[in-house]
Amino acid sequence: MKNTFFVLFGLLLFSNGAFAQLKAVKYTDGNQKLNGLSIGPKKGSKTKPGILILPAWKGIDAHSKQSAEKLSKMGYYAFVADIYGEGNYPINTQEAGKQSGFYKSNIANYHRRMQLAWDQLVKSGANPDNIVVIGYCFGGTGALEAARAGMKIQGAVSFHGGLGRDASRKNIPITAEILVLHGADDKYVPAAEVAAFQEEMRDSKADWEMIYYSNSVHAFTEIEAGNDNSKGAAYNEKAAKRSWERMNSFLKEVLK
């Protein structure tokens, strides 16, 4: 009897753990194969809020996966987007720069890949009227682009993302709420870019907020970046925790 109890208990633990596991999702953009990751909420919700996660410039990584798992525990559907596609995943910073640079310069391609990921998030069970996009670094730029493109989202959160855009593009009204979480010492985003972004937000009549974190440079949420600020990209534990908490309150504010 005792052995039967432990077997049943083990099966229960396994099933609960499996429910919260990331699931590989194959989808396509024309002939290009894409490989995203999906996870459902631990607790169901009638409003079925969803979070679309845009990874940093090297593509889907441990950090984006961890974010998805944490968000599922908080009650959200989450989908980690594959922007680059199978066969195009960077193996070093040079390739990452080339790949991310292509999508920044060919913004319509970036918009399309985000929309395809949004579609997958909805297919997983998320309410299409109750979605927020978040992103890190290159993905943070993407989150802002989702708002600029008028994607069907309630909000966009950028963690240490680039803020620039092609100045020739016209500003259009932005209806999604914007949260920018920014390192106060981020040299990769010059002051002129910050000023232009803020002016864009005003011109677009956006509901936006920008928070600066002291002693923080680029990639302050990324443990893999190390802790040497002089390199321009480094992890800052306090800023990482504070920015996650601020995002959490933002999600509660903008999602139903």
Coordinates of C-alpha atoms in Angstrom, one line a residue:
M1 CA 0.0 0.0 0.0
K2 CA 2.8 2.4 0.9
N3 CA 4.6 1.7 -2.4
T4 CA 1.3 2.4 -4.3
F5 CA 1.0 5.7 -2.5
F6 CA 4.5 6.8 -3.5
V7 CA 4.0 5.7 -7.1
L8 CA 0.7 7.8 -7.3
F9 CA 2.4 10.7 -5.6
G10 CA 5.2 10.6 -8.1
L11 CA 2.9 10.5 -11.0
L12 CA 1.0 13.5 -9.6
L13 CA 4.3 15.5 -9.3
F14 CA 5.3 14.5 -12.8
S15 CA 2.0 15.6 -14.3
N16 CA 2.0 18.9 -12.5
G17 CA 5.6 19.5 -13.7
A18 CA 4.8 18.5 -17.2
F19 CA 1.9 21.0 -17.3
A20 CA 4.3 23.8 -16.6
Q21 CA 6.9 22.7 -19.2
L22 CA 7.8 24.7 -22.2
K23 CA 6.5 23.1 -25.4
A24 CA 8.3 23.4 -28.7
V25 CA 6.1 24.9 -31.4
K26 CA 7.0 24.7 -35.1
Y27 CA 5.5 27.3 -37.4
T28 CA 6.6 29.0 -40.7
D29 CA 7.1 32.2 -42.5
G30 CA 6.7 31.1 -46.1
N31 CA 9.4 28.5 -46.6
Q32 CA 11.3 29.5 -43.5
K33 CA 10.9 27.2 -40.5
L34 CA 10.5 28.8 -37.1
N35 CA 10.8 27.2 -33.7
G36 CA 9.1 29.0 -30.8
L37 CA 8.3 27.9 -27.3
S38 CA 4.9 27.9 -25.6
I39 CA 3.7 27.5 -22.0
G40 CA 0.3 27.7 -20.4
P41 CA -0.6 29.3 -17.0
K42 CA -0.5 27.1 -13.9
K43 CA -3.8 28.6 -12.9
G44 CA -6.6 29.1 -15.4
S45 CA -8.2 32.6 -15.9
K46 CA -11.4 33.6 -17.7
T47 CA -9.5 36.6 -19.2
K48 CA -6.6 34.4 -20.5
P49 CA -3.9 37.1 -20.5
G50 CA -0.9 36.4 -22.8
I51 CA 2.7 37.6 -23.0
L52 CA 4.7 37.5 -26.2
I53 CA 8.4 37.3 -25.4
L54 CA 11.0 38.7 -27.8
P55 CA 14.5 37.4 -27.0
A56 CA 17.8 39.3 -27.2
W57 CA 20.0 39.4 -30.2
K58 CA 21.3 35.9 -30.0
G59 CA 17.8 34.5 -30.3
I60 CA 16.0 32.2 -27.9
D61 CA 18.1 31.7 -24.8
A62 CA 18.0 30.6 -21.2
H63 CA 16.8 34.0 -20.0
S64 CA 13.8 34.2 -22.3
K65 CA 12.9 30.6 -21.4
Q66 CA 13.1 31.4 -17.7
S67 CA 10.9 34.5 -18.2
A68 CA 8.3 32.4 -19.9
E69 CA 8.3 29.8 -17.0
K70 CA 8.0 32.6 -14.4
L71 CA 5.2 34.2 -16.3
S72 CA 3.3 30.9 -16.5
K73 CA 3.5 30.6 -12.7
M74 CA 2.0 34.1 -12.5
G75 CA -1.0 33.0 -14.5
Y76 CA -0.1 34.0 -18.0
Y77 CA 0.1 32.2 -21.3
A78 CA 3.6 32.9 -22.7
F79 CA 5.2 32.4 -26.1
V80 CA 8.9 32.9 -26.9
A81 CA 9.2 34.1 -30.5
D82 CA 11.7 32.7 -33.0
I83 CA 12.7 35.8 -35.1
Y84 CA 15.6 34.4 -37.1
G85 CA 14.4 30.9 -38.1
E86 CA 16.0 27.5 -38.4
G87 CA 19.4 27.6 -39.9
N88 CA 20.0 31.3 -39.0
Y89 CA 20.7 31.1 -35.3
P90 CA 23.8 33.2 -34.3
I91 CA 26.7 31.3 -32.8
N92 CA 28.7 34.5 -31.8
T93 CA 28.2 38.2 -31.3
Q94 CA 29.3 39.0 -34.9
E95 CA 26.5 36.9 -36.3
A96 CA 24.1 38.2 -33.7
G97 CA 24.9 41.7 -34.8
K98 CA 24.4 40.9 -38.4
Q99 CA 21.1 39.1 -37.9
S100 CA 19.6 41.7 -35.6
G101 CA 20.9 44.5 -37.8
F102 CA 19.0 43.0 -40.8
Y103 CA 15.7 43.1 -39.0
K104 CA 16.3 46.6 -37.7
S105 CA 17.0 47.8 -41.2
N106 CA 14.2 45.7 -42.7
I107 CA 11.6 46.5 -40.1
A108 CA 8.6 45.0 -42.1
N109 CA 10.3 41.6 -41.8
Y110 CA 10.6 42.1 -38.0
H111 CA 6.9 43.1 -37.8
R112 CA 5.9 40.0 -39.7
R113 CA 7.9 37.6 -37.6
M114 CA 6.4 39.2 -34.4
Q115 CA 2.9 38.9 -35.8
L116 CA 3.4 35.2 -36.6
A117 CA 4.5 34.7 -33.0
W118 CA 1.5 36.6 -31.8
D119 CA -0.7 34.2 -33.8
Q120 CA 0.9 31.2 -32.1
L121 CA 0.3 32.8 -28.7
V122 CA -3.4 33.1 -29.5
K123 CA -3.5 29.6 -30.8
S124 CA -2.1 28.3 -27.5
G125 CA -5.1 29.8 -25.7
A126 CA -4.4 33.4 -24.9
N127 CA -7.1 36.0 -25.4
P128 CA -6.3 38.1 -28.5
D129 CA -7.7 41.2 -26.7
N130 CA -5.5 40.6 -23.7
I131 CA -1.8 40.5 -24.8
V132 CA 1.4 42.3 -23.9
V133 CA 4.7 42.1 -25.7
I134 CA 8.0 42.2 -23.7
G135 CA 11.5 42.0 -25.0
Y136 CA 15.2 42.2 -24.0
C137 CA 17.8 44.2 -25.8
F138 CA 17.1 43.6 -29.5
G139 CA 13.8 42.1 -28.3
G140 CA 13.1 45.3 -26.4
T141 CA 13.4 47.2 -29.7
G142 CA 10.9 44.7 -31.1
A143 CA 8.4 45.3 -28.3
L144 CA 8.4 49.0 -29.1
E145 CA 8.1 48.2 -32.8
A146 CA 5.1 46.1 -32.1
A147 CA 3.4 49.2 -30.6
R148 CA 4.6 51.4 -33.4
A149 CA 3.2 48.9 -36.0
G150 CA -0.2 48.9 -34.3
M151 CA -0.2 45.3 -33.4
K152 CA -3.2 44.1 -31.3
I153 CA -1.6 44.5 -27.9
Q154 CA -2.5 46.2 -24.7
G155 CA 1.1 47.1 -23.8
A156 CA 4.8 46.8 -24.7
V157 CA 7.7 46.5 -22.2
S158 CA 11.3 47.1 -23.3
F159 CA 14.1 45.8 -21.0
H160 CA 17.4 47.7 -22.0
G161 CA 16.2 47.8 -25.6
G162 CA 17.3 50.1 -28.4
L163 CA 14.9 53.0 -28.8
G164 CA 15.8 54.3 -32.2
R165 CA 13.8 54.1 -35.4
D166 CA 14.1 55.3 -39.0
A167 CA 13.5 59.1 -38.9
S168 CA 11.8 58.9 -42.3
R169 CA 9.0 56.9 -40.9
K170 CA 6.0 58.9 -39.9
N171 CA 4.8 58.9 -36.3
I172 CA 1.4 57.3 -36.0
P173 CA -0.9 57.3 -32.9
I174 CA 0.2 54.6 -30.4
T175 CA -2.6 53.0 -28.5
A176 CA -0.6 50.4 -26.6
E177 CA 0.8 51.5 -23.2
I178 CA 4.6 51.7 -23.2
L179 CA 7.0 50.8 -20.4
V180 CA 10.8 51.3 -21.0
L181 CA 13.1 49.9 -18.4
H182 CA 16.5 51.5 -19.0
G183 CA 20.0 51.4 -17.6
A184 CA 21.0 54.9 -16.6
D185 CA 24.6 54.3 -17.8
D186 CA 23.7 52.4 -21.1
K187 CA 26.2 53.8 -23.6
Y188 CA 24.7 51.7 -26.4
V189 CA 21.7 54.0 -26.4
P190 CA 23.0 57.6 -26.7
A191 CA 21.3 60.6 -25.2
A192 CA 20.2 61.8 -28.7
E193 CA 18.4 58.5 -29.2
V194 CA 16.6 58.8 -25.8
A195 CA 15.5 62.3 -26.6
A196 CA 14.2 61.4 -30.0
F197 CA 12.3 58.4 -28.6
Q198 CA 10.7 60.6 -25.9
E199 CA 9.7 63.2 -28.6
E200 CA 8.2 60.4 -30.7
M201 CA 6.1 59.2 -27.7
R202 CA 4.8 62.7 -27.3
D203 CA 4.0 63.1 -31.0
S204 CA 2.3 59.7 -31.0
K205 CA 0.1 60.6 -28.0
A206 CA 1.3 57.5 -26.3
D207 CA 0.7 56.5 -22.7
W208 CA 4.4 55.9 -21.8
E209 CA 6.7 55.6 -18.9
M210 CA 10.5 55.3 -18.8
I211 CA 12.4 54.2 -15.7
Y212 CA 16.2 54.6 -15.3
Y213 CA 18.2 52.2 -13.1
S214 CA 21.3 53.6 -11.4
N215 CA 24.7 52.0 -12.0
S216 CA 23.2 49.9 -14.8
V217 CA 24.5 49.5 -18.3
H218 CA 23.2 47.5 -21.2
A219 CA 21.8 44.0 -20.6
F220 CA 21.3 44.6 -16.9
T221 CA 18.9 41.6 -16.6
E222 CA 21.3 39.1 -18.3
I223 CA 23.3 37.1 -15.8
E224 CA 25.5 35.8 -18.6
A225 CA 26.7 39.4 -19.2
G226 CA 28.9 39.2 -16.1
N227 CA 29.2 42.1 -13.7
D228 CA 31.9 44.4 -15.2
N229 CA 30.1 47.7 -16.2
S230 CA 33.2 48.9 -18.0
K231 CA 32.4 46.4 -20.8
G232 CA 29.2 48.2 -21.6
A233 CA 27.0 45.2 -20.9
A234 CA 26.7 43.7 -17.4
Y235 CA 24.2 42.2 -15.0
N236 CA 22.8 44.2 -12.1
E237 CA 20.9 42.1 -9.7
K238 CA 19.0 45.0 -8.0
A239 CA 18.0 46.5 -11.3
A240 CA 17.0 43.1 -12.7
K241 CA 14.7 42.5 -9.7
R242 CA 13.2 46.0 -9.6
S243 CA 12.5 46.0 -13.4
W244 CA 10.8 42.6 -13.2
E245 CA 8.6 43.9 -10.3
R246 CA 7.7 47.1 -12.3
M247 CA 6.8 45.0 -15.3
N248 CA 4.6 42.8 -13.0
S249 CA 2.7 45.8 -11.8
F250 CA 2.4 47.1 -15.4
L251 CA 0.9 43.8 -16.5
K252 CA -1.7 43.9 -13.7
E253 CA -2.5 47.5 -14.8
V254 CA -3.0 47.0 -18.5
L255 CA -4.3 43.4 -18.8
K256 CA -7.8 42.5 -18.0

